[in-house]
Amino acid sequence: VTDAATTGRGTGVNGDTKTLNTYFSNGTYYLYDTTKPMSGGVIQTATAQNRSTLPGVYSTDADNAWTASNQRADVDAHYYAGVVYDYYYNTHNRNSYDNRGASITSTVHYQTNYNNAFWNGSQMVYGDGDGTTFAPLSGALDVVAHEITHAVTERTAGLQYQNQSGALNESMSDVFGYFLDPNDWLLGEDVYTPKVSGDGLRSLSNPESYGQPSTMSNYVNTTSDNGGVHINSGIPNKAAYYTISSIGKAQAEKIYYRALTTYLTPTSNFSNAKSALLQAASDLYGSNSSTYNAVKSAWDRVGVN
Ligand code: ASN
Ligand code: ZN
Ligand code: CA
């Protein structure tokens, strides 16, 4: 009878305080958000307790003040999942990754010193990092947006995770990471090398600074990393940088979302992505618009025909 949606507060990975949508049941508080218009779906956050079993156990707290040091990763995974849900709902009228209000589950404290995060086809998973290469990875909004966008891509374009379609899959996650966190062109700067300031995992504006190509002439043919999906993503990422710099985020995010959900397919390559984005730009702004021409110019500049 005392079960209720509640509002708590917590401390994030980088020491910031945020308000949390929580739930009170049987004398305990949960990172369990029932406030979204998900028709039964929830945003819920669990801990793997430094083991590998997923989803692990619910993150709980006795007094709804989530301020312990080992709760920081839980706080940010939960809070940023809500931010990303709200972005897709408010900006793109999309209700969760499946557009049917599916619950969004996150697990933090995966394994020990784990320097990565991923979408496993059912949920988000975040390592704590080793403290040198990474801080707990849920502490970066762009990382959370990157991983949840993998779920959106899986349920829409379905871009196969290899070679050019895989690099496009990666790029879409980075580009939506930017749309959620547009203060810089870096991905993951809030959790990458916590002892070094000013760097990130990748850069949309300067892919070369993190070892990625930004033109087709430097495309990397490799069998590692599923055919270089985290390498050649630099090429579509640079095209996105040129596009956004030219037309602004508000138009670019509409074009990218429409291309991802309407025109891209599992086997799309870079040339197909250029066509998909141009078709989306034409639909939204006209084929004689400066917006359309900016998208074309962006892909021309990275050498995609
Ligand atoms: N963090 C990586 C990514 O989302 C995990 C992976 O390689 N799939 O791309
Ligand atoms: Zn990814
Ligand atoms: Ca960023």
mmCIF file of C-alpha atoms and ligand atoms in Angstrom:
data_model
loop_
_atom_site.group_PDB
_atom_site.id
_atom_site.type_symbol
_atom_site.label_atom_id
_atom_site.label_comp_id
_atom_site.label_asym_id
_atom_site.label_seq_id
_atom_site.Cartn_x
_atom_site.Cartn_y
_atom_site.Cartn_z
ATOM 1 C CA VAL A 1 0.000 0.000 0.000
ATOM 2 C CA THR A 2 2.978 2.296 0.418
ATOM 3 C CA ASP A 3 4.338 1.699 -3.092
ATOM 4 C CA ALA A 4 4.791 5.042 -4.847
ATOM 5 C CA ALA A 5 6.759 6.958 -7.429
ATOM 6 C CA THR A 6 9.147 9.259 -5.587
ATOM 7 C CA THR A 7 11.756 11.908 -6.293
ATOM 8 C CA GLY A 8 15.248 11.431 -4.896
ATOM 9 C CA ARG A 9 18.572 13.112 -5.378
ATOM 10 C CA GLY A 10 21.957 11.720 -6.151
ATOM 11 C CA THR A 11 25.598 12.476 -6.867
ATOM 12 C CA GLY A 12 26.913 11.678 -10.347
ATOM 13 C CA VAL A 13 30.256 10.283 -11.470
ATOM 14 C CA ASN A 14 31.719 13.769 -11.769
ATOM 15 C CA GLY A 15 30.405 14.951 -8.409
ATOM 16 C CA ASP A 16 27.337 16.812 -9.609
ATOM 17 C CA THR A 17 23.969 16.615 -7.853
ATOM 18 C CA LYS A 18 20.876 15.643 -9.801
ATOM 19 C CA THR A 19 17.216 14.891 -9.194
ATOM 20 C CA LEU A 20 16.168 11.285 -9.777
ATOM 21 C CA ASN A 21 12.878 9.605 -10.574
ATOM 22 C CA THR A 22 12.776 6.721 -8.099
ATOM 23 C CA TYR A 23 10.266 4.322 -6.609
ATOM 24 C CA PHE A 24 9.486 3.371 -3.019
ATOM 25 C CA SER A 25 8.395 -0.164 -2.273
ATOM 26 C CA ASN A 26 8.544 -2.291 0.872
ATOM 27 C CA GLY A 27 10.646 0.223 2.748
ATOM 28 C CA THR A 28 13.310 0.606 0.036
ATOM 29 C CA TYR A 29 13.956 3.082 -2.775
ATOM 30 C CA TYR A 30 14.743 1.934 -6.323
ATOM 31 C CA LEU A 31 16.174 3.600 -9.462
ATOM 32 C CA TYR A 32 12.901 2.832 -11.166
ATOM 33 C CA ASP A 33 11.215 5.603 -13.154
ATOM 34 C CA THR A 34 7.507 5.175 -13.884
ATOM 35 C CA THR A 35 6.933 8.810 -14.858
ATOM 36 C CA LYS A 36 7.472 8.580 -18.620
ATOM 37 C CA PRO A 37 4.575 8.092 -21.099
ATOM 38 C CA MET A 38 5.781 4.562 -21.881
ATOM 39 C CA SER A 39 2.426 2.747 -21.514
ATOM 40 C CA GLY A 40 3.759 0.424 -18.822
ATOM 41 C CA GLY A 41 7.443 0.686 -19.700
ATOM 42 C CA VAL A 42 9.910 2.007 -17.148
ATOM 43 C CA ILE A 43 13.484 3.254 -16.932
ATOM 44 C CA GLN A 44 15.272 1.001 -14.457
ATOM 45 C CA THR A 45 18.830 0.673 -13.288
ATOM 46 C CA ALA A 46 20.635 -2.306 -11.799
ATOM 47 C CA THR A 47 24.105 -3.283 -10.619
ATOM 48 C CA ALA A 48 26.152 -6.299 -11.657
ATOM 49 C CA GLN A 49 28.084 -5.930 -8.381
ATOM 50 C CA ASN A 50 31.349 -6.239 -10.360
ATOM 51 C CA ARG A 51 30.366 -9.594 -11.814
ATOM 52 C CA SER A 52 29.163 -10.537 -15.324
ATOM 53 C CA THR A 53 25.596 -11.693 -14.736
ATOM 54 C CA LEU A 54 22.995 -9.463 -16.396
ATOM 55 C CA PRO A 55 20.866 -7.634 -15.563
ATOM 56 C CA GLY A 56 22.127 -8.102 -11.978
ATOM 57 C CA VAL A 57 20.114 -6.766 -9.047
ATOM 58 C CA TYR A 58 18.199 -3.514 -8.655
ATOM 59 C CA SER A 59 20.131 -0.562 -7.317
ATOM 60 C CA THR A 60 18.551 0.354 -3.977
ATOM 61 C CA ASP A 61 18.897 3.011 -1.321
ATOM 62 C CA ALA A 62 17.542 3.305 2.198
ATOM 63 C CA ASP A 63 16.722 7.044 2.270
ATOM 64 C CA ASN A 64 16.500 8.172 -1.396
ATOM 65 C CA ALA A 65 19.722 10.222 -1.086
ATOM 66 C CA TRP A 66 21.947 8.432 -3.578
ATOM 67 C CA THR A 67 25.209 9.966 -2.472
ATOM 68 C CA ALA A 68 27.526 7.040 -1.730
ATOM 69 C CA SER A 69 30.632 6.839 -3.906
ATOM 70 C CA ASN A 70 29.640 3.407 -5.222
ATOM 71 C CA GLN A 71 26.237 4.778 -6.283
ATOM 72 C CA ARG A 72 27.591 7.450 -8.644
ATOM 73 C CA ALA A 73 27.613 5.195 -11.714
ATOM 74 C CA ASP A 74 24.076 4.035 -10.922
ATOM 75 C CA VAL A 75 22.876 7.640 -10.538
ATOM 76 C CA ASP A 76 24.223 8.744 -13.923
ATOM 77 C CA ALA A 77 23.092 5.653 -15.845
ATOM 78 C CA HIS A 78 19.583 6.244 -14.542
ATOM 79 C CA TYR A 79 19.541 10.004 -14.958
ATOM 80 C CA TYR A 80 21.079 10.061 -18.442
ATOM 81 C CA ALA A 81 18.827 7.245 -19.698
ATOM 82 C CA GLY A 82 15.943 9.565 -18.802
ATOM 83 C CA VAL A 83 17.577 12.469 -20.636
ATOM 84 C CA VAL A 84 18.027 10.344 -23.770
ATOM 85 C CA TYR A 85 14.469 9.005 -23.533
ATOM 86 C CA ASP A 86 13.188 12.592 -23.271
ATOM 87 C CA TYR A 87 15.305 13.694 -26.249
ATOM 88 C CA TYR A 88 13.942 11.024 -28.571
ATOM 89 C CA TYR A 89 10.385 11.605 -27.319
ATOM 90 C CA ASN A 90 10.389 15.401 -27.430
ATOM 91 C CA THR A 91 12.572 16.001 -30.493
ATOM 92 C CA HIS A 92 11.628 13.026 -32.662
ATOM 93 C CA ASN A 93 8.274 11.870 -31.237
ATOM 94 C CA ARG A 94 9.880 8.467 -30.638
ATOM 95 C CA ASN A 95 8.712 6.536 -27.580
ATOM 96 C CA SER A 96 11.822 4.620 -26.408
ATOM 97 C CA TYR A 97 14.153 2.672 -28.672
ATOM 98 C CA ASP A 98 11.382 0.521 -30.134
ATOM 99 C CA ASN A 99 8.922 3.434 -30.460
ATOM 100 C CA ARG A 100 6.480 1.348 -28.419
ATOM 101 C CA GLY A 101 7.567 2.430 -24.952
ATOM 102 C CA ALA A 102 9.918 -0.465 -24.250
ATOM 103 C CA SER A 103 11.529 -0.387 -20.811
ATOM 104 C CA ILE A 104 15.098 0.896 -20.753
ATOM 105 C CA THR A 105 17.285 -1.196 -18.460
ATOM 106 C CA SER A 106 20.834 -0.232 -17.518
ATOM 107 C CA THR A 107 23.366 -2.258 -15.556
ATOM 108 C CA VAL A 108 26.412 -0.583 -14.007
ATOM 109 C CA HIS A 109 29.447 -1.986 -12.171
ATOM 110 C CA TYR A 110 29.862 -4.622 -14.885
ATOM 111 C CA GLN A 111 32.910 -6.787 -14.183
ATOM 112 C CA THR A 112 35.997 -5.098 -12.677
ATOM 113 C CA ASN A 113 37.927 -2.176 -14.208
ATOM 114 C CA TYR A 114 35.928 -2.713 -17.407
ATOM 115 C CA ASN A 115 36.833 0.034 -19.917
ATOM 116 C CA ASN A 116 33.734 -0.097 -22.103
ATOM 117 C CA ALA A 117 29.958 0.169 -22.345
ATOM 118 C CA PHE A 118 27.579 -1.581 -24.709
ATOM 119 C CA TRP A 119 24.032 -2.342 -25.766
ATOM 120 C CA ASN A 120 23.644 -6.138 -25.660
ATOM 121 C CA GLY A 121 20.465 -6.332 -27.717
ATOM 122 C CA SER A 122 18.285 -6.067 -24.613
ATOM 123 C CA GLN A 123 19.856 -3.548 -22.253
ATOM 124 C CA MET A 124 22.674 -1.078 -21.600
ATOM 125 C CA VAL A 125 25.810 -2.251 -19.785
ATOM 126 C CA TYR A 126 28.514 -0.003 -18.271
ATOM 127 C CA GLY A 127 31.923 -0.769 -16.824
ATOM 128 C CA ASP A 128 33.515 1.205 -14.010
ATOM 129 C CA GLY A 129 36.654 1.820 -16.034
ATOM 130 C CA ASP A 130 40.084 1.263 -14.550
ATOM 131 C CA GLY A 131 40.360 4.827 -13.245
ATOM 132 C CA THR A 132 43.081 5.729 -15.743
ATOM 133 C CA THR A 133 41.673 5.058 -19.205
ATOM 134 C CA PHE A 134 38.092 5.558 -18.051
ATOM 135 C CA ALA A 135 35.992 6.681 -15.132
ATOM 136 C CA PRO A 136 32.634 4.838 -14.819
ATOM 137 C CA LEU A 137 31.292 5.116 -18.348
ATOM 138 C CA SER A 138 27.718 6.083 -17.467
ATOM 139 C CA GLY A 139 29.132 9.421 -16.304
ATOM 140 C CA ALA A 140 29.045 10.787 -19.873
ATOM 141 C CA LEU A 141 25.747 11.766 -21.482
ATOM 142 C CA ASP A 142 27.219 11.323 -24.967
ATOM 143 C CA VAL A 143 28.299 7.763 -24.125
ATOM 144 C CA VAL A 144 24.829 6.902 -22.820
ATOM 145 C CA ALA A 145 23.279 8.472 -25.925
ATOM 146 C CA HIS A 146 25.728 6.515 -28.127
ATOM 147 C CA GLU A 147 24.736 3.201 -26.570
ATOM 148 C CA ILE A 148 20.965 3.837 -26.557
ATOM 149 C CA THR A 149 21.219 4.959 -30.184
ATOM 150 C CA HIS A 150 22.615 1.496 -30.999
ATOM 151 C CA ALA A 151 19.235 0.195 -29.803
ATOM 152 C CA VAL A 152 17.368 2.735 -31.951
ATOM 153 C CA THR A 153 19.473 1.788 -34.995
ATOM 154 C CA GLU A 154 18.880 -1.919 -34.351
ATOM 155 C CA ARG A 155 15.109 -1.335 -34.390
ATOM 156 C CA THR A 156 15.113 0.996 -37.424
ATOM 157 C CA ALA A 157 17.790 0.941 -40.137
ATOM 158 C CA GLY A 158 19.264 -2.261 -38.713
ATOM 159 C CA LEU A 159 22.710 -1.343 -40.030
ATOM 160 C CA GLN A 160 24.831 -4.530 -40.041
ATOM 161 C CA TYR A 161 27.731 -4.173 -37.627
ATOM 162 C CA GLN A 162 30.559 -4.720 -40.100
ATOM 163 C CA ASN A 163 32.441 -2.770 -42.761
ATOM 164 C CA GLN A 164 30.746 0.405 -44.077
ATOM 165 C CA SER A 165 27.278 -0.341 -42.691
ATOM 166 C CA GLY A 166 28.914 -0.984 -39.314
ATOM 167 C CA ALA A 167 30.895 2.250 -39.498
ATOM 168 C CA LEU A 168 27.615 4.042 -40.269
ATOM 169 C CA ASN A 169 26.047 2.321 -37.256
ATOM 170 C CA GLU A 170 28.912 3.618 -35.115
ATOM 171 C CA SER A 171 28.711 7.071 -36.668
ATOM 172 C CA MET A 172 24.972 7.356 -36.026
ATOM 173 C CA SER A 173 25.650 6.610 -32.353
ATOM 174 C CA ASP A 174 28.392 9.243 -32.228
ATOM 175 C CA VAL A 175 26.296 11.826 -34.081
ATOM 176 C CA PHE A 176 23.316 11.374 -31.748
ATOM 177 C CA GLY A 177 25.829 11.482 -28.909
ATOM 178 C CA TYR A 178 26.658 14.948 -30.208
ATOM 179 C CA PHE A 179 22.987 15.937 -30.538
ATOM 180 C CA LEU A 180 22.466 15.036 -26.871
ATOM 181 C CA ASP A 181 25.717 16.722 -25.767
ATOM 182 C CA PRO A 182 26.372 19.512 -28.262
ATOM 183 C CA ASN A 183 28.834 21.485 -26.145
ATOM 184 C CA ASP A 184 31.860 20.010 -27.880
ATOM 185 C CA TRP A 185 32.789 17.744 -30.805
ATOM 186 C CA LEU A 186 34.348 15.093 -28.580
ATOM 187 C CA LEU A 187 32.774 11.818 -27.556
ATOM 188 C CA GLY A 188 33.234 10.578 -24.021
ATOM 189 C CA GLU A 189 35.271 13.498 -22.712
ATOM 190 C CA ASP A 190 33.481 13.391 -19.350
ATOM 191 C CA VAL A 191 34.757 9.864 -18.594
ATOM 192 C CA TYR A 192 37.823 9.374 -20.820
ATOM 193 C CA THR A 193 41.247 9.583 -19.114
ATOM 194 C CA PRO A 194 39.943 11.254 -15.945
ATOM 195 C CA LYS A 195 43.485 12.363 -15.063
ATOM 196 C CA VAL A 196 43.876 14.189 -18.417
ATOM 197 C CA SER A 197 41.699 17.149 -19.354
ATOM 198 C CA GLY A 198 40.568 18.244 -22.797
ATOM 199 C CA ASP A 199 40.661 14.879 -24.550
ATOM 200 C CA GLY A 200 38.008 12.359 -25.585
ATOM 201 C CA LEU A 201 37.512 8.956 -27.123
ATOM 202 C CA ARG A 202 36.777 10.299 -30.617
ATOM 203 C CA SER A 203 36.286 13.672 -32.292
ATOM 204 C CA LEU A 204 33.706 14.555 -34.947
ATOM 205 C CA SER A 205 35.597 17.677 -35.979
ATOM 206 C CA ASN A 206 39.063 16.107 -36.093
ATOM 207 C CA PRO A 207 38.845 12.317 -36.392
ATOM 208 C CA GLU A 208 42.594 12.123 -37.133
ATOM 209 C CA SER A 209 43.360 13.337 -33.618
ATOM 210 C CA TYR A 210 42.207 9.906 -32.412
ATOM 211 C CA GLY A 211 43.590 7.829 -35.257
ATOM 212 C CA GLN A 212 40.550 7.822 -37.497
ATOM 213 C CA PRO A 213 40.399 8.740 -41.196
ATOM 214 C CA SER A 214 38.140 11.576 -42.297
ATOM 215 C CA THR A 215 38.239 11.030 -46.057
ATOM 216 C CA MET A 216 37.684 8.052 -48.344
ATOM 217 C CA SER A 217 41.270 8.310 -49.556
ATOM 218 C CA ASN A 218 42.333 7.189 -46.070
ATOM 219 C CA TYR A 219 39.681 4.471 -45.635
ATOM 220 C CA VAL A 220 41.172 1.600 -43.612
ATOM 221 C CA ASN A 221 40.671 -1.889 -44.994
ATOM 222 C CA THR A 222 40.974 -4.254 -42.048
ATOM 223 C CA THR A 223 39.353 -7.365 -40.643
ATOM 224 C CA SER A 224 39.777 -6.267 -37.026
ATOM 225 C CA ASP A 225 37.023 -4.367 -35.203
ATOM 226 C CA ASN A 226 34.360 -5.894 -37.475
ATOM 227 C CA GLY A 227 36.024 -4.323 -40.467
ATOM 228 C CA GLY A 228 37.066 -1.121 -38.738
ATOM 229 C CA VAL A 229 33.644 0.047 -37.550
ATOM 230 C CA HIS A 230 35.199 2.293 -34.870
ATOM 231 C CA ILE A 231 37.897 3.460 -37.326
ATOM 232 C CA ASN A 232 36.123 4.316 -40.578
ATOM 233 C CA SER A 233 33.260 5.937 -38.651
ATOM 234 C CA GLY A 234 35.577 8.941 -38.774
ATOM 235 C CA ILE A 235 34.523 9.510 -42.394
ATOM 236 C CA PRO A 236 30.751 9.837 -41.848
ATOM 237 C CA ASN A 237 31.510 11.591 -38.545
ATOM 238 C CA LYS A 238 33.452 14.301 -40.391
ATOM 239 C CA ALA A 239 30.609 14.632 -42.906
ATOM 240 C CA ALA A 240 28.255 15.112 -39.947
ATOM 241 C CA TYR A 241 30.595 17.740 -38.515
ATOM 242 C CA TYR A 242 30.569 19.673 -41.815
ATOM 243 C CA THR A 243 26.785 19.317 -42.043
ATOM 244 C CA ILE A 244 26.062 20.461 -38.495
ATOM 245 C CA SER A 245 28.562 23.314 -38.732
ATOM 246 C CA SER A 246 26.826 24.528 -41.852
ATOM 247 C CA ILE A 247 23.102 24.110 -41.123
ATOM 248 C CA GLY A 248 22.999 23.876 -37.331
ATOM 249 C CA LYS A 249 21.905 21.143 -34.958
ATOM 250 C CA ALA A 250 18.154 21.739 -35.218
ATOM 251 C CA GLN A 251 17.950 20.929 -38.926
ATOM 252 C CA ALA A 252 20.704 18.314 -38.857
ATOM 253 C CA GLU A 253 19.076 16.196 -36.153
ATOM 254 C CA LYS A 254 15.816 16.098 -38.096
ATOM 255 C CA ILE A 255 17.642 15.000 -41.235
ATOM 256 C CA TYR A 256 19.702 12.339 -39.454
ATOM 257 C CA TYR A 257 16.687 10.929 -37.640
ATOM 258 C CA ARG A 258 14.632 10.751 -40.817
ATOM 259 C CA ALA A 259 17.455 9.073 -42.737
ATOM 260 C CA LEU A 260 18.036 6.549 -39.941
ATOM 261 C CA THR A 261 14.387 5.630 -39.531
ATOM 262 C CA THR A 262 13.112 5.942 -43.106
ATOM 263 C CA TYR A 263 15.857 5.408 -45.689
ATOM 264 C CA LEU A 264 18.868 3.525 -44.315
ATOM 265 C CA THR A 265 18.820 -0.289 -44.501
ATOM 266 C CA PRO A 266 20.924 -3.133 -43.010
ATOM 267 C CA THR A 267 23.377 -3.106 -45.921
ATOM 268 C CA SER A 268 23.641 0.641 -46.574
ATOM 269 C CA ASN A 269 27.154 1.843 -47.426
ATOM 270 C CA PHE A 270 28.570 5.375 -47.215
ATOM 271 C CA SER A 271 27.252 6.295 -50.655
ATOM 272 C CA ASN A 272 23.799 5.043 -49.655
ATOM 273 C CA ALA A 273 24.019 7.131 -46.475
ATOM 274 C CA LYS A 274 24.755 10.245 -48.503
ATOM 275 C CA SER A 275 21.696 9.488 -50.653
ATOM 276 C CA ALA A 276 19.535 8.758 -47.595
ATOM 277 C CA LEU A 277 20.502 12.021 -45.922
ATOM 278 C CA LEU A 278 19.941 13.960 -49.149
ATOM 279 C CA GLN A 279 16.506 12.390 -49.556
ATOM 280 C CA ALA A 280 15.673 13.271 -45.935
ATOM 281 C CA ALA A 281 16.932 16.834 -46.481
ATOM 282 C CA SER A 282 14.843 17.096 -49.628
ATOM 283 C CA ASP A 283 11.732 15.830 -47.828
ATOM 284 C CA LEU A 284 12.163 18.278 -44.955
ATOM 285 C CA TYR A 285 13.678 21.374 -46.568
ATOM 286 C CA GLY A 286 13.432 20.950 -50.343
ATOM 287 C CA SER A 287 15.879 19.799 -52.981
ATOM 288 C CA ASN A 288 16.720 23.386 -53.938
ATOM 289 C CA SER A 289 17.430 24.459 -50.364
ATOM 290 C CA SER A 290 20.741 25.626 -48.982
ATOM 291 C CA THR A 291 20.273 22.848 -46.423
ATOM 292 C CA TYR A 292 20.217 20.202 -49.155
ATOM 293 C CA ASN A 293 23.298 21.694 -50.762
ATOM 294 C CA ALA A 294 25.117 21.741 -47.419
ATOM 295 C CA VAL A 295 24.504 18.018 -46.913
ATOM 296 C CA LYS A 296 25.766 17.313 -50.415
ATOM 297 C CA SER A 297 28.851 19.451 -49.916
ATOM 298 C CA ALA A 298 29.657 17.766 -46.593
ATOM 299 C CA TRP A 299 29.787 14.296 -48.155
ATOM 300 C CA ASP A 300 31.585 15.585 -51.252
ATOM 301 C CA ARG A 301 34.310 16.976 -48.972
ATOM 302 C CA VAL A 302 34.978 13.575 -47.354
ATOM 303 C CA GLY A 303 35.166 11.958 -50.771
ATOM 304 C CA VAL A 304 31.917 9.974 -50.754
ATOM 305 C CA ASN A 305 30.227 9.964 -54.165
HETATM 306 N N1 ASN B 1 31.343 0.849 -26.645
HETATM 307 C C1 ASN B 1 31.381 0.120 -27.882
HETATM 308 C C2 ASN B 1 30.360 0.675 -28.836
HETATM 309 O O1 ASN B 1 29.265 1.010 -28.438
HETATM 310 C C3 ASN B 1 31.114 -1.299 -27.647
HETATM 311 C C4 ASN B 1 31.234 -2.022 -28.921
HETATM 312 O O2 ASN B 1 32.315 -2.192 -29.452
HETATM 313 N N2 ASN B 1 30.108 -2.429 -29.477
HETATM 314 O O3 ASN B 1 30.626 0.763 -29.984
HETATM 315 ZN ZN ZN B 2 29.135 1.996 -30.559
HETATM 316 CA CA CA B 3 30.864 15.364 -25.928
#
